[in-house]
Short mmCIF file of C-alpha atoms in Angstrom, two decimals:
data_model
loop_
_atom_site.label_atom_id
_atom_site.label_comp_id
_atom_site.label_asym_id
_atom_site.label_seq_id
_atom_site.Cartn_x
_atom_site.Cartn_y
_atom_site.Cartn_z
CA UNK R 1 75.55 181.30 81.06
CA UNK R 2 75.73 183.97 78.38
CA UNK R 3 73.96 182.94 75.18
CA UNK R 4 73.67 184.79 71.88
CA UNK R 5 71.57 183.35 69.06
CA UNK R 6 71.17 184.87 65.59
CA UNK R 7 68.34 184.21 63.16
CA UNK R 8 66.84 185.56 59.96
CA UNK R 9 69.48 184.73 57.40
CA UNK R 10 68.67 183.34 53.98
CA UNK R 11 68.85 183.82 50.23
CA UNK R 12 67.93 187.24 48.88
CA UNK R 13 68.25 188.84 45.47
CA UNK R 14 70.54 191.81 44.85
CA UNK R 15 68.73 195.00 45.80
CA UNK R 16 66.58 193.14 48.30
CA UNK R 17 66.16 193.49 52.05
CA UNK R 18 66.53 191.26 55.08
CA UNK R 19 66.18 191.62 58.84
CA UNK R 20 68.47 189.71 61.16
CA UNK R 21 67.60 189.13 64.81
CA UNK R 22 69.79 188.32 67.79
CA UNK R 23 68.31 186.96 70.99
CA UNK R 24 70.41 187.12 74.14
CA UNK R 25 70.20 185.56 77.59
CA UNK R 26 72.33 185.17 80.68
CA UNK R 27 73.14 188.88 81.01
CA UNK R 28 71.36 192.25 81.13
CA UNK R 29 71.41 193.45 77.52
CA UNK R 30 70.73 197.01 78.67
CA UNK R 31 74.20 197.15 80.22
CA UNK R 32 76.11 196.40 77.03
CA UNK R 33 76.86 197.82 73.62
CA UNK R 34 76.34 195.23 70.92
CA UNK R 35 77.75 194.68 67.45
CA UNK R 36 77.21 192.80 64.25
CA UNK R 37 80.34 191.27 62.70
CA UNK R 38 80.38 189.41 59.40
CA UNK R 39 82.61 186.94 57.61
CA UNK R 40 82.43 186.54 53.84
CA UNK R 41 83.28 183.10 52.42
CA UNK R 42 87.01 182.46 52.73
CA UNK R 43 87.64 185.91 54.20
CA UNK R 44 88.47 187.39 57.58
CA UNK R 45 86.06 188.89 60.09
CA UNK R 46 84.68 192.39 59.47
CA UNK R 47 82.93 194.59 62.03
CA UNK R 48 79.70 195.92 60.52
CA UNK R 49 77.81 198.01 63.07
CA UNK R 50 77.26 198.61 66.75
CA UNK R 51 74.74 200.30 69.01
CA UNK R 52 75.03 201.93 72.38
CA UNK R 53 73.39 200.48 75.48
CA UNK R 54 70.30 202.69 75.26
CA UNK R 55 70.17 202.79 71.46
CA UNK R 56 71.11 206.47 71.37
CA UNK R 57 74.18 206.04 69.17
CA UNK R 58 74.90 203.75 66.24
CA UNK R 59 78.04 203.27 64.18
CA UNK R 60 78.55 201.57 60.83
CA UNK R 61 81.41 200.45 58.63
CA UNK R 62 81.65 202.72 55.60
CA UNK R 63 80.53 200.07 53.10
CA UNK R 64 77.08 199.68 54.67
CA UNK R 65 76.29 203.29 55.65
CA UNK R 66 72.94 204.35 54.28
CA UNK R 67 71.91 200.74 53.59
CA UNK R 68 71.98 199.02 57.00
CA UNK R 69 70.30 200.02 60.24
CA UNK R 70 70.81 198.58 63.72
CA UNK R 71 68.33 198.65 66.57
CA UNK R 72 67.68 196.97 69.88
CA UNK R 73 64.84 196.11 72.26
CA UNK R 74 66.33 195.70 75.72
CA UNK R 75 62.99 194.58 77.16
CA UNK R 76 63.03 191.66 74.72
CA UNK R 77 66.79 191.07 75.11
CA UNK R 78 67.09 191.41 71.35
CA UNK R 79 69.21 193.11 68.74
CA UNK R 80 68.35 193.64 65.08
CA UNK R 81 70.11 194.40 61.81
CA UNK R 82 68.05 195.75 58.95
CA UNK R 83 69.81 195.28 55.64
CA UNK R 84 68.57 197.09 52.53
CA UNK R 85 69.81 197.42 48.96
CA UNK R 86 71.79 194.23 49.41
CA UNK R 87 74.78 193.56 47.18
CA UNK R 88 76.63 190.40 46.22
CA UNK R 89 79.50 191.48 48.49
CA UNK R 90 77.19 191.44 51.52
CA UNK R 91 77.12 187.64 51.29
CA UNK R 92 78.54 186.44 54.60
CA UNK R 93 77.88 184.77 57.92
CA UNK R 94 76.63 187.50 60.25
CA UNK R 95 77.55 187.23 63.92
CA UNK R 96 75.97 189.06 66.83
CA UNK R 97 78.58 189.93 69.47
CA UNK R 98 78.73 191.61 72.86
CA UNK R 99 81.06 194.61 72.96
CA UNK R 100 83.74 195.19 75.52
CA UNK R 101 85.09 198.72 75.48
CA UNK R 102 88.45 199.93 76.76
CA UNK R 103 89.16 203.54 77.59
CA UNK R 104 92.38 205.50 77.21
CA UNK R 105 92.69 209.09 78.46
CA UNK R 106 88.92 209.18 78.83
CA UNK R 107 88.24 208.20 75.23
CA UNK R 108 86.59 204.96 74.20
CA UNK R 109 88.57 202.62 72.00
CA UNK R 110 86.90 200.57 69.28
CA UNK R 111 85.11 197.57 70.76
CA UNK R 112 86.38 194.06 70.97
CA UNK R 113 84.02 191.17 71.58
CA UNK R 114 83.69 188.85 74.54
CA UNK R 115 80.67 186.75 73.58
CA UNK R 116 79.50 185.75 70.12
CA UNK R 117 76.69 183.81 68.54
CA UNK R 118 77.23 181.06 65.99
CA UNK R 119 76.10 183.26 63.14
CA UNK R 120 73.44 183.26 60.43
CA UNK R 121 74.23 182.98 56.73
CA UNK R 122 73.09 185.68 54.33
CA UNK R 123 73.45 184.88 50.63
CA UNK R 124 72.84 187.63 48.09
CA UNK R 125 72.41 186.14 44.65
CA UNK R 126 70.08 186.20 41.67
CA UNK L 1 91.56 201.98 58.43
CA UNK L 2 94.36 200.03 60.09
CA UNK L 3 95.34 196.90 58.16
CA UNK L 4 96.11 193.74 60.12
CA UNK L 5 98.26 191.03 58.52
CA UNK L 6 98.68 187.57 59.99
CA UNK L 7 101.29 184.95 59.20
CA UNK L 8 101.35 182.18 58.39
CA UNK L 9 97.93 181.58 56.82
CA UNK L 10 98.13 177.91 57.73
CA UNK L 11 100.25 175.97 60.19
CA UNK L 12 100.46 172.24 60.70
CA UNK L 13 101.96 170.89 63.91
CA UNK L 14 102.03 167.86 66.15
CA UNK L 15 100.39 167.50 69.51
CA UNK L 16 102.66 168.94 72.21
CA UNK L 17 104.37 171.36 69.83
CA UNK L 18 104.78 175.06 70.38
CA UNK L 19 102.95 177.11 67.76
CA UNK L 20 103.51 180.83 67.15
CA UNK L 21 101.25 183.06 65.05
CA UNK L 22 102.28 186.59 64.12
CA UNK L 23 100.04 189.61 63.61
CA UNK L 24 101.30 192.92 62.23
CA UNK L 25 99.47 196.25 62.21
CA UNK L 26 99.92 198.86 59.46
CA UNK L 27 100.50 201.50 62.16
CA UNK L 28 101.12 201.51 65.88
CA UNK L 29 98.22 200.25 67.98
CA UNK L 30 100.06 200.28 71.32
CA UNK L 31 98.74 197.11 73.04
CA UNK L 32 95.15 197.38 71.87
CA UNK L 33 94.98 193.91 70.35
CA UNK L 34 92.73 190.90 70.86
CA UNK L 35 93.02 187.29 69.72
CA UNK L 36 90.10 185.00 68.92
CA UNK L 37 89.71 181.27 68.34
CA UNK L 38 87.10 180.04 65.87
CA UNK L 39 86.37 176.35 65.59
CA UNK L 40 84.48 175.09 62.51
CA UNK L 41 80.77 175.84 62.83
CA UNK L 42 81.18 177.49 66.23
CA UNK L 43 81.08 181.02 67.58
CA UNK L 44 84.40 182.86 67.79
CA UNK L 45 85.86 182.88 71.29
CA UNK L 46 87.89 185.65 72.90
CA UNK L 47 91.26 184.32 74.05
CA UNK L 48 93.43 187.35 74.79
CA UNK L 49 92.92 191.09 75.04
CA UNK L 50 95.25 194.03 75.52
CA UNK L 51 97.90 191.97 73.73
CA UNK L 52 98.70 189.68 76.64
CA UNK L 53 95.79 189.49 79.08
CA UNK L 54 94.24 186.02 79.18
CA UNK L 55 90.44 185.97 79.12
CA UNK L 56 88.86 184.17 82.08
CA UNK L 57 88.59 180.43 81.52
CA UNK L 58 91.14 180.28 78.71
CA UNK L 59 93.86 177.63 79.25
CA UNK L 60 97.26 178.94 80.25
CA UNK L 61 98.93 177.27 77.25
CA UNK L 62 97.73 180.30 75.28
CA UNK L 63 99.81 183.45 75.62
CA UNK L 64 100.16 186.74 73.79
CA UNK L 65 102.92 189.31 73.49
CA UNK L 66 103.94 192.39 71.56
CA UNK L 67 103.24 196.09 71.27
CA UNK L 68 103.27 198.77 68.62
CA UNK L 69 102.94 196.97 65.30
CA UNK L 70 104.11 193.41 65.97
CA UNK L 71 102.29 190.81 68.05
CA UNK L 72 102.38 187.07 68.60
CA UNK L 73 100.01 184.40 69.85
CA UNK L 74 101.76 181.32 71.22
CA UNK L 75 100.23 177.94 71.99
CA UNK L 76 102.62 175.99 74.21
CA UNK L 77 101.86 172.30 74.17
CA UNK L 78 99.38 172.01 71.29
CA UNK L 79 96.26 169.97 72.10
CA UNK L 80 93.82 168.28 69.67
CA UNK L 81 91.14 170.67 70.89
CA UNK L 82 93.20 173.59 69.54
CA UNK L 83 92.27 172.76 65.93
CA UNK L 84 90.81 176.11 64.86
CA UNK L 85 91.35 179.36 63.03
CA UNK L 86 92.93 182.16 65.07
CA UNK L 87 92.34 185.83 64.29
CA UNK L 88 93.77 189.03 65.67
CA UNK L 89 91.84 192.31 65.97
CA UNK L 90 93.05 195.82 66.65
CA UNK L 91 90.79 198.05 68.72
CA UNK L 92 93.06 201.06 68.92
CA UNK L 93 90.99 203.04 66.44
CA UNK L 94 87.59 202.88 64.77
CA UNK L 95 86.68 200.77 62.96
CA UNK L 96 88.24 197.81 64.68
CA UNK L 97 89.82 195.56 62.06
CA UNK L 98 90.78 191.91 61.93
CA UNK L 99 93.54 189.85 60.42
CA UNK L 100 92.65 187.30 57.75
CA UNK L 101 93.06 184.36 60.14
CA UNK L 102 95.54 181.53 60.67
CA UNK L 103 94.31 177.96 60.42
CA UNK L 104 96.00 175.54 62.83
CA UNK L 105 95.99 171.89 61.83
CA UNK L 106 97.12 169.07 64.03
#
């Protein structure tokens, strides 16, 4: 059974930093791209970042570029999100999700997500 | 970025009813659309991808249709277990974007 479990959320002051972790089981992490998706209170889901299977390529939503970093340790079946210079608008539940990628004419589409964790809450407030 | 708009925001129905949720894209996304179910306090669950393909293990009362800019998710024979928020997501172009969600109450 595929399992995805996030941890590391909490209360942090504006301008602060936080590291989120995602532990996976039930599948070979090295075979999959992975993403972080967030949901602010009362809002819809928002894709934040993803990372290629071997960690060689990372992509970010514009609003977090230069502030967030994503990494992975396939040997530990784990994914990480490093969040710096946090803002009030980063307050959200952060989900770790397994990517599924479709191809059209040889080009990869944006990912959609076939397995998710339950999320970890990040609150940015003074 | 492509904007995704769902309607209605909330829907209340009786058990056994047919419920239809609409998702509209701000530009054509062909059939590159997924639907998710999110129960309170639980992980989102993939229901449908490529507009109409049912994910393995998802009950057949869920169905999806549409192409271009207009899509629908239909629940035929609403069950108590279907109490949840349903969201669409386009994956035609980066970044993938989601609708704001439709809450289904029974």
